[in-house]
XYZ file of N, CA and C in Angstrom:
615
model
N -38.192 -109.059 -71.871
C -37.088 -108.774 -71.177
C -36.085 -109.197 -72.438
N -34.972 -108.432 -72.133
C -33.537 -108.646 -73.272
C -32.873 -109.981 -72.727
N -32.835 -111.011 -73.246
C -32.243 -112.187 -72.653
C -31.130 -112.960 -73.691
N -30.445 -111.852 -74.292
C -29.500 -112.263 -75.356
C -28.201 -112.095 -74.617
N -27.855 -111.481 -73.596
C -26.611 -110.984 -72.928
C -25.917 -112.562 -72.594
N -24.438 -112.208 -73.124
C -23.706 -113.341 -72.804
C -23.284 -113.310 -71.268
N -22.949 -114.258 -70.736
C -22.683 -114.472 -69.404
C -21.527 -114.063 -69.049
N -21.311 -112.876 -68.824
C -19.769 -112.310 -68.640
C -20.118 -111.451 -67.312
N -18.857 -111.446 -66.461
C -18.624 -110.843 -65.335
C -18.972 -109.303 -65.522
N -18.028 -108.589 -66.546
C -17.750 -107.185 -66.708
C -18.540 -106.623 -67.964
N -18.894 -105.591 -67.672
C -19.578 -104.837 -68.981
C -19.662 -103.324 -69.024
N -19.682 -102.962 -70.252
C -19.754 -101.558 -70.551
C -21.097 -101.360 -71.198
N -21.961 -100.568 -70.821
C -23.290 -100.487 -71.435
C -23.250 -98.783 -72.227
N -23.857 -98.796 -73.322
C -24.155 -97.639 -73.951
C -25.743 -97.355 -73.904
N -26.028 -96.381 -73.470
C -27.771 -95.867 -73.592
C -27.612 -94.530 -74.023
N -28.894 -94.161 -74.628
C -28.912 -92.907 -75.013
C -30.414 -93.249 -76.117
N -30.785 -91.954 -76.584
C -32.044 -91.686 -77.235
C -31.592 -92.538 -78.777
N -32.423 -92.292 -79.498
C -32.490 -92.913 -80.898
C -31.590 -92.056 -81.730
N -30.852 -92.183 -82.802
C -30.260 -91.461 -83.473
C -29.118 -90.483 -83.096
N -28.477 -91.027 -82.021
C -27.627 -89.963 -81.228
C -26.262 -90.588 -81.663
N -26.113 -91.602 -82.266
C -24.868 -92.062 -82.802
C -24.227 -93.163 -82.173
N -25.104 -93.725 -81.243
C -24.626 -95.026 -80.468
C -23.672 -96.161 -81.082
N -24.822 -96.484 -82.335
C -24.093 -97.692 -82.975
C -22.711 -97.273 -83.527
N -22.806 -95.955 -84.180
C -21.273 -95.392 -84.852
C -20.463 -95.543 -83.352
N -20.642 -95.008 -82.181
C -19.757 -95.106 -81.171
C -19.267 -96.701 -81.077
N -20.018 -97.469 -80.972
C -20.118 -98.870 -80.743
C -19.097 -99.349 -81.619
N -19.414 -98.819 -83.001
C -18.186 -99.448 -83.888
C -16.750 -98.936 -83.812
N -16.674 -97.809 -83.422
C -15.363 -97.091 -83.188
C -14.880 -97.966 -81.713
N -15.663 -98.219 -80.934
C -14.898 -98.891 -79.618
C -14.511 -100.379 -79.905
N -15.327 -101.111 -80.515
C -15.069 -102.646 -80.927
C -14.367 -102.813 -82.137
N -14.439 -101.949 -83.107
C -13.864 -102.076 -84.336
C -14.588 -103.029 -85.117
N -16.011 -103.225 -84.980
C -17.127 -104.089 -85.716
C -18.415 -103.380 -85.934
N -18.762 -103.484 -87.017
C -19.919 -102.806 -87.554
C -21.341 -103.731 -87.123
N -22.350 -103.058 -86.603
C -23.620 -103.587 -86.276
C -24.636 -103.398 -87.277
N -25.587 -104.122 -87.583
C -26.703 -103.957 -88.495
C -27.594 -103.032 -87.621
N -27.592 -101.708 -88.083
C -28.327 -100.688 -87.390
C -29.565 -100.459 -87.992
N -29.532 -100.476 -89.354
C -30.833 -99.969 -90.043
C -30.758 -98.521 -90.124
N -31.506 -98.097 -90.964
C -31.517 -96.688 -91.409
C -32.600 -96.024 -90.745
N -33.318 -96.650 -89.997
C -34.633 -95.923 -89.464
C -34.191 -95.953 -87.985
N -34.644 -94.851 -87.255
C -34.553 -94.823 -85.514
C -35.332 -95.950 -85.183
N -34.937 -96.400 -83.887
C -35.675 -97.486 -83.369
C -35.660 -98.821 -83.627
N -34.544 -99.064 -84.863
C -34.240 -100.253 -85.311
C -33.663 -101.245 -84.701
N -32.682 -100.863 -83.776
C -32.022 -101.487 -82.786
C -33.027 -101.638 -81.572
N -33.632 -102.772 -81.553
C -34.904 -103.115 -80.560
C -34.083 -104.192 -79.633
N -33.386 -104.973 -79.801
C -32.600 -105.848 -78.918
C -31.307 -105.353 -78.637
N -30.581 -105.534 -77.489
C -29.122 -105.044 -77.449
C -28.413 -105.531 -78.109
N -27.252 -104.933 -78.861
C -26.049 -105.445 -79.366
C -25.087 -105.890 -78.484
N -24.699 -106.974 -78.291
C -23.520 -107.404 -77.434
C -22.308 -107.551 -78.436
N -21.080 -107.045 -77.935
C -19.895 -107.277 -78.312
C -19.139 -108.203 -77.173
N -18.946 -109.300 -77.475
C -18.230 -110.451 -76.446
C -16.768 -110.718 -76.590
N -16.059 -110.491 -75.605
C -14.648 -110.800 -75.180
C -14.528 -111.660 -74.277
N -14.660 -113.115 -74.766
C -14.713 -113.926 -74.054
C -13.505 -114.270 -73.173
N -12.364 -114.220 -73.780
C -11.259 -114.222 -72.841
C -11.037 -113.431 -71.653
N -11.570 -112.150 -71.770
C -11.556 -111.023 -70.667
C -12.716 -111.277 -69.826
N -13.721 -112.123 -70.237
C -15.138 -112.117 -69.413
C -15.706 -110.745 -69.475
N -15.540 -110.037 -70.846
C -16.010 -108.803 -70.810
C -17.122 -108.522 -72.052
N -17.995 -107.754 -71.806
C -18.940 -107.332 -72.902
C -19.204 -105.970 -72.979
N -19.472 -105.630 -74.264
C -20.064 -104.143 -74.602
C -21.220 -104.324 -75.184
N -22.143 -103.514 -74.551
C -23.583 -103.563 -74.731
C -24.013 -102.241 -75.384
N -24.888 -102.296 -76.450
C -25.268 -101.167 -76.976
C -26.753 -101.423 -76.846
N -27.386 -100.738 -75.881
C -28.919 -100.946 -75.652
C -29.685 -100.108 -76.634
N -30.931 -100.550 -77.009
C -31.970 -99.972 -77.874
C -32.055 -98.645 -77.601
N -32.388 -97.646 -78.528
C -32.367 -96.158 -78.238
C -33.913 -96.313 -77.890
N -34.164 -94.989 -76.917
C -35.293 -94.681 -76.197
C -35.554 -93.428 -76.606
N -37.027 -92.819 -76.437
C -37.374 -91.541 -76.532
C -38.353 -91.872 -77.692
N -38.614 -90.442 -78.338
C -39.469 -90.756 -79.590
C -38.733 -91.352 -80.870
N -39.626 -92.046 -81.597
C -39.002 -92.601 -82.741
C -40.115 -92.740 -83.783
N -40.010 -92.226 -84.837
C -41.056 -92.037 -85.847
C -41.523 -93.218 -86.340
N -42.591 -93.579 -86.291
C -43.335 -94.880 -86.802
C -43.424 -95.994 -85.788
N -43.153 -95.468 -84.477
C -43.122 -96.601 -83.364
C -44.219 -95.956 -82.450
N -45.041 -96.953 -82.039
C -46.264 -96.345 -81.069
C -45.702 -96.180 -79.734
N -46.652 -95.430 -79.053
C -46.077 -95.130 -77.723
C -45.988 -96.545 -76.583
N -46.870 -97.261 -76.791
C -46.505 -98.416 -75.937
C -45.062 -99.069 -76.383
N -44.926 -99.241 -77.679
C -43.811 -99.963 -77.799
C -42.654 -99.024 -77.359
N -42.658 -97.838 -77.271
C -41.327 -96.898 -76.800
C -41.332 -97.004 -75.256
N -42.346 -96.974 -74.853
C -42.487 -97.218 -73.276
C -41.943 -98.579 -72.920
N -42.131 -99.671 -73.840
C -41.650 -101.059 -73.396
C -40.196 -101.165 -73.447
N -39.753 -100.364 -74.605
C -38.309 -100.293 -74.876
C -37.613 -99.480 -73.483
N -38.093 -98.580 -73.120
C -37.535 -97.891 -71.867
C -37.678 -98.872 -70.682
N -38.766 -99.331 -70.704
C -38.929 -100.447 -69.332
C -37.923 -101.513 -69.490
N -37.724 -101.906 -70.591
C -36.741 -103.134 -70.763
C -35.498 -102.713 -70.508
N -35.130 -101.391 -70.981
C -33.816 -100.911 -70.691
C -33.442 -100.690 -69.203
N -34.396 -100.028 -68.278
C -34.491 -99.863 -66.890
C -34.275 -101.289 -66.254
N -35.104 -102.245 -66.639
C -34.859 -103.485 -66.055
C -33.519 -104.135 -66.298
N -33.021 -104.042 -67.388
C -31.803 -104.748 -67.858
C -30.667 -103.970 -66.940
N -30.676 -102.518 -66.680
C -29.560 -101.993 -66.163
C -29.809 -102.242 -64.566
N -31.040 -102.522 -64.104
C -31.278 -102.905 -62.667
C -30.619 -104.220 -62.331
N -30.872 -105.338 -63.527
C -30.453 -106.479 -63.276
C -28.978 -106.597 -63.409
N -28.248 -106.091 -64.111
C -26.752 -106.031 -64.520
C -25.971 -105.038 -63.750
N -26.866 -104.086 -62.864
C -26.010 -103.132 -62.305
C -24.639 -103.427 -61.625
N -24.613 -104.486 -61.055
C -23.554 -104.704 -60.497
C -22.219 -105.480 -61.276
N -22.572 -105.720 -62.594
C -21.629 -106.191 -63.448
C -21.042 -104.946 -64.600
N -21.793 -103.832 -64.707
C -21.553 -102.731 -65.610
C -20.667 -101.827 -64.931
N -19.431 -101.915 -65.269
C -18.234 -100.992 -64.864
C -18.468 -99.701 -65.377
N -19.005 -99.404 -66.404
C -19.093 -98.124 -66.755
C -20.470 -97.997 -67.575
N -21.165 -97.027 -67.437
C -22.433 -96.597 -68.312
C -21.924 -95.387 -68.974
N -22.181 -95.583 -70.582
C -21.865 -94.467 -71.327
C -23.459 -93.837 -71.800
N -23.859 -92.761 -71.319
C -24.952 -92.151 -71.925
C -24.637 -91.222 -73.085
N -25.169 -91.530 -74.193
C -24.730 -91.001 -75.454
C -25.550 -89.678 -75.802
N -25.355 -88.673 -76.050
C -26.453 -87.495 -76.301
C -25.821 -86.941 -77.543
N -26.661 -86.147 -78.296
C -26.371 -85.583 -79.333
C -25.644 -84.153 -78.889
N -24.849 -83.631 -79.033
C -24.282 -82.367 -78.648
C -24.992 -81.068 -79.331
N -25.564 -81.396 -80.422
C -25.930 -80.304 -81.264
C -27.405 -80.063 -80.717
N -28.191 -81.173 -80.286
C -29.370 -80.904 -80.063
C -30.005 -81.049 -78.525
N -28.838 -81.565 -77.670
C -29.461 -82.160 -76.590
C -29.879 -81.036 -75.512
N -29.440 -80.028 -75.618
C -30.391 -78.893 -74.833
C -31.415 -78.500 -75.085
N -31.668 -78.340 -76.330
C -33.209 -78.205 -77.030
C -34.125 -79.095 -76.537
N -33.613 -80.381 -76.600
C -34.381 -81.738 -76.365
C -34.679 -81.532 -74.782
N -33.735 -81.317 -73.941
C -33.985 -81.329 -72.454
C -34.866 -80.431 -72.275
N -34.760 -79.041 -72.789
C -35.472 -77.928 -72.299
C -37.117 -77.950 -72.634
N -37.149 -78.745 -73.982
C -38.251 -79.003 -74.448
C -39.201 -79.993 -73.693
N -38.576 -80.733 -73.033
C -39.263 -81.821 -72.281
C -39.364 -81.630 -70.905
N -39.109 -80.310 -70.330
C -39.131 -79.933 -68.942
C -40.210 -79.268 -68.601
N -41.273 -79.823 -68.370
C -42.368 -79.447 -67.983
C -42.140 -79.597 -66.071
N -43.375 -79.046 -65.497
C -43.303 -79.293 -63.952
C -43.251 -80.350 -63.553
N -43.845 -81.384 -64.342
C -43.763 -83.069 -63.721
C -42.963 -83.779 -64.446
N -42.077 -83.226 -65.591
C -41.513 -84.044 -66.276
C -40.124 -84.010 -66.353
N -39.220 -85.085 -66.234
C -37.882 -85.047 -66.398
C -37.487 -85.558 -67.521
N -36.679 -84.849 -68.173
C -36.258 -85.378 -69.606
C -35.483 -86.662 -69.324
N -36.047 -87.428 -70.678
C -35.489 -88.901 -70.597
C -33.803 -88.798 -70.151
N -33.105 -88.050 -70.951
C -31.567 -88.129 -70.859
C -31.176 -87.580 -69.211
N -31.924 -86.549 -69.006
C -31.388 -86.356 -67.422
C -31.844 -87.572 -66.404
N -32.881 -88.059 -66.596
C -33.530 -89.142 -66.017
C -32.561 -90.278 -65.996
N -31.899 -90.633 -67.165
C -31.261 -91.815 -67.224
C -29.960 -91.596 -66.725
N -29.345 -90.483 -66.772
C -28.136 -89.983 -66.173
C -28.219 -90.432 -64.368
N -29.427 -89.644 -63.932
C -29.476 -89.728 -62.496
C -29.787 -91.477 -62.137
N -30.374 -92.168 -63.145
C -30.992 -93.519 -62.903
C -29.599 -94.205 -62.849
N -28.732 -94.131 -63.653
C -27.204 -94.723 -63.686
C -26.733 -94.812 -62.555
N -26.533 -93.393 -62.186
C -25.717 -93.151 -60.897
C -26.462 -93.532 -59.761
N -27.805 -93.650 -59.617
C -28.436 -94.242 -58.502
C -28.371 -95.639 -58.322
N -27.911 -96.243 -59.295
C -27.531 -97.505 -59.525
C -25.973 -97.767 -59.128
N -25.140 -96.780 -58.862
C -23.823 -96.643 -58.523
C -23.044 -97.292 -59.658
N -23.475 -96.805 -60.997
C -22.882 -97.355 -62.127
C -22.144 -96.032 -62.424
N -20.668 -96.090 -62.560
C -19.933 -94.769 -63.057
C -20.418 -94.616 -64.538
N -20.660 -93.226 -64.527
C -21.446 -92.778 -65.774
C -20.592 -91.796 -66.195
N -20.563 -92.082 -67.821
C -19.859 -90.911 -68.553
C -21.036 -90.736 -69.665
N -20.827 -89.241 -69.746
C -21.893 -88.787 -70.954
C -21.067 -88.361 -72.044
N -21.328 -89.211 -73.143
C -20.497 -89.215 -74.457
C -21.414 -87.741 -75.371
N -20.724 -86.864 -75.448
C -21.536 -85.723 -76.086
C -20.947 -85.751 -77.538
N -21.787 -86.325 -78.181
C -21.415 -86.770 -79.592
C -21.652 -85.500 -80.666
N -21.118 -85.448 -81.804
C -21.395 -84.868 -82.902
C -21.115 -83.390 -82.497
N -20.047 -83.516 -81.920
C -19.431 -82.064 -81.234
C -18.793 -81.371 -82.598
N -18.431 -81.975 -83.626
C -18.012 -81.361 -84.834
C -18.816 -80.073 -85.543
N -20.250 -80.349 -84.900
C -21.455 -79.735 -85.552
C -21.778 -78.589 -84.698
N -21.015 -78.375 -83.531
C -21.256 -77.322 -82.298
C -20.050 -76.283 -82.457
N -20.769 -74.886 -82.617
C -19.697 -73.837 -82.583
C -19.512 -73.534 -81.284
N -20.184 -73.473 -80.178
C -20.281 -72.594 -79.015
C -19.962 -73.621 -78.228
N -18.656 -74.504 -78.355
C -18.409 -75.657 -77.490
C -18.423 -75.801 -75.982
N -17.701 -74.985 -75.616
C -17.561 -74.641 -73.898
C -18.914 -74.123 -73.271
N -19.528 -73.181 -74.101
C -20.875 -72.996 -73.564
C -21.866 -74.038 -73.410
N -21.764 -74.820 -74.618
C -23.009 -75.859 -74.910
C -22.524 -77.037 -73.670
N -21.526 -77.239 -73.519
C -20.941 -78.254 -72.404
C -21.456 -77.718 -70.940
N -20.970 -76.396 -70.813
C -21.463 -75.891 -69.483
C -23.073 -76.236 -69.116
N -23.832 -75.544 -70.390
C -25.241 -75.974 -70.366
C -25.506 -77.373 -69.809
N -25.040 -78.103 -70.499
C -25.335 -79.651 -70.348
C -24.915 -79.954 -68.907
N -23.907 -79.434 -68.437
C -23.665 -79.761 -66.880
C -24.732 -79.262 -66.028
N -25.253 -77.839 -66.425
C -26.332 -77.301 -65.414
C -27.550 -78.311 -65.679
N -27.767 -78.547 -66.585
C -29.059 -79.593 -66.872
C -28.973 -80.772 -66.374
N -27.774 -81.260 -66.169
C -27.696 -82.599 -65.481
C -27.399 -82.492 -63.884
N -27.118 -81.070 -63.491
C -27.075 -80.951 -61.918
C -25.823 -80.838 -61.456
N -24.929 -80.997 -62.603
C -23.200 -80.829 -62.241
C -22.805 -79.144 -62.266
N -22.198 -78.781 -61.294
C -21.839 -77.273 -61.328
C -20.882 -76.958 -62.552
N -21.180 -76.308 -63.582
C -20.253 -75.813 -64.723
C -19.018 -75.233 -63.746
N -17.872 -74.972 -64.510
C -17.427 -75.234 -65.881
C -17.490 -76.964 -66.026
N -17.553 -77.209 -67.412
C -17.663 -78.735 -67.529
C -16.027 -79.372 -67.398
N -15.150 -78.495 -67.655
C -13.654 -79.085 -67.434
C -13.478 -79.488 -66.280
N -14.331 -79.220 -65.230
C -13.873 -80.074 -63.973
C -14.530 -81.520 -64.021
N -15.304 -81.782 -64.837
C -16.031 -83.219 -65.077
C -15.541 -84.008 -65.940
N -14.228 -84.178 -66.540
C -13.577 -84.815 -67.538
C -13.787 -86.339 -67.389
N -13.982 -86.645 -66.307
C -14.530 -87.949 -66.131
C -15.783 -88.371 -66.366
N -16.592 -87.286 -66.335
C -18.134 -87.450 -66.419
C -18.682 -86.943 -67.770
N -18.062 -85.963 -68.557
C -18.360 -85.130 -69.682
C -17.607 -85.490 -70.740
N -17.436 -86.329 -71.906
C -16.594 -86.512 -72.801
C -17.212 -85.892 -74.066
N -16.873 -85.031 -74.653
C -17.222 -84.462 -75.982
C -16.374 -85.021 -77.061
N -17.214 -86.009 -78.092
C -16.523 -86.696 -79.008
C -17.356 -86.367 -80.415
N -16.759 -87.068 -81.447
C -17.398 -86.959 -82.746
C -17.194 -88.256 -83.303
N -17.830 -89.469 -83.147
C -17.661 -90.969 -83.134
C -17.589 -91.026 -84.859
N -18.174 -90.303 -85.494
C -18.243 -90.484 -87.157
C -16.625 -90.456 -87.547
N -16.043 -89.442 -86.949
C -14.668 -88.994 -87.433
C -13.574 -89.756 -86.495
N -13.990 -90.604 -85.747
C -13.054 -91.597 -85.040
C -12.498 -90.530 -83.585
N -13.002 -89.448 -83.335
C -12.468 -88.514 -82.381
C -13.248 -88.925 -81.019
N -12.623 -89.920 -80.398
C -13.407 -90.347 -78.924
C -12.505 -90.551 -77.941
N -11.330 -90.001 -78.062
C -10.205 -90.019 -76.874
C -10.743 -89.508 -75.508
N -11.634 -88.144 -75.466
C -12.195 -87.898 -74.258
C -12.764 -88.736 -73.477
N -13.621 -89.831 -74.507
C -14.511 -90.794 -73.726
C -13.652 -92.140 -73.475
N -12.587 -92.272 -74.010
C -11.679 -93.533 -73.692
C -10.875 -93.145 -72.349
N -10.406 -91.821 -72.299
C -9.821 -91.497 -71.085
C -10.806 -91.332 -69.959
N -12.025 -90.999 -69.947
C -12.906 -91.166 -68.879
C -13.230 -92.545 -68.472
N -13.543 -93.330 -69.440
C -13.786 -94.833 -69.237
C -12.630 -95.324 -68.640
N -11.235 -95.260 -68.931
C -10.319 -95.663 -68.343
C -10.146 -95.513 -66.844
N -10.448 -94.103 -66.563
C -10.312 -93.631 -65.040
C -11.396 -94.475 -64.345
N -12.486 -94.793 -64.823
C -13.459 -95.707 -64.033
C -13.044 -97.015 -64.211
N -12.534 -97.670 -65.190
C -12.050 -99.011 -65.072
C -10.800 -99.135 -64.111
N -10.030 -98.194 -64.058
C -8.622 -98.250 -63.061
C -9.397 -98.164 -61.710
N -10.081 -97.516 -61.326
C -10.815 -97.346 -59.987
C -11.392 -98.732 -59.544
N -11.881 -99.612 -60.717
C -12.447 -100.967 -60.304
C -11.393 -101.946 -60.446
N -10.096 -101.632 -60.480
C -8.919 -102.621 -60.645
C -8.919 -103.063 -61.959
N -9.568 -102.601 -63.020
C -9.747 -103.403 -64.379
C -8.734 -102.638 -65.516
N -7.414 -102.465 -65.137
C -6.736 -101.755 -66.059
C -6.289 -102.885 -67.305
N -6.713 -104.242 -67.054
C -6.568 -105.301 -68.097
C -7.483 -104.821 -69.266
N -8.485 -104.110 -69.179
C -9.488 -103.754 -69.961
C -9.108 -102.299 -71.115
N -7.888 -101.818 -70.402
C -7.534 -100.398 -71.082
C -7.435 -100.590 -72.701
N -7.018 -101.856 -73.155
C -6.664 -102.057 -74.464
C -7.999 -101.892 -75.211
N -9.252 -102.005 -74.798
C -10.369 -101.622 -75.662
C -10.445 -100.286 -75.772
N -10.145 -99.242 -74.952
C -10.606 -98.155 -74.734
C -9.261 -97.191 -75.171
């Protein structure tokens, strides 16, 4: 179980597969680098960035899904730990940010959609919402995507949101974290913070 969490009332949590750019996004949000290592699955414990004065923490949870060189038991354990963490702190998490790779997410979802399989990303999206955590999907690496609107509409379709994506701007946020282009995400996060009377946290987003 992840037990490194600072005792804070309010939290924003980042979840997503390995290698989708969560740590880069975390750096953009917090202004601080975290030791991510070059290999997928290196972030094994949550990275917490703590603002004590605001009683607020931003958490980057370890990547889930396939990781080269990581055996299946370990992968399943990480996923279980993430699920337990989110269940335990659901009341504290003001916004859950599911980070996906805009370039590959549709292929990954479709590849893992057997009759009995729900792809991790889709499962995590609905899991967060089932916990009543306001959820934003940060669709990262959009600078590498040509057919932007089409791709985002397809993602909505896979997540069970009726396209066009533009009617879901508090849920779908196309970004390029590496280039610092995360304004759609900030706006979506602020919408959810405002609904929970936490405008005091806007300065972080």
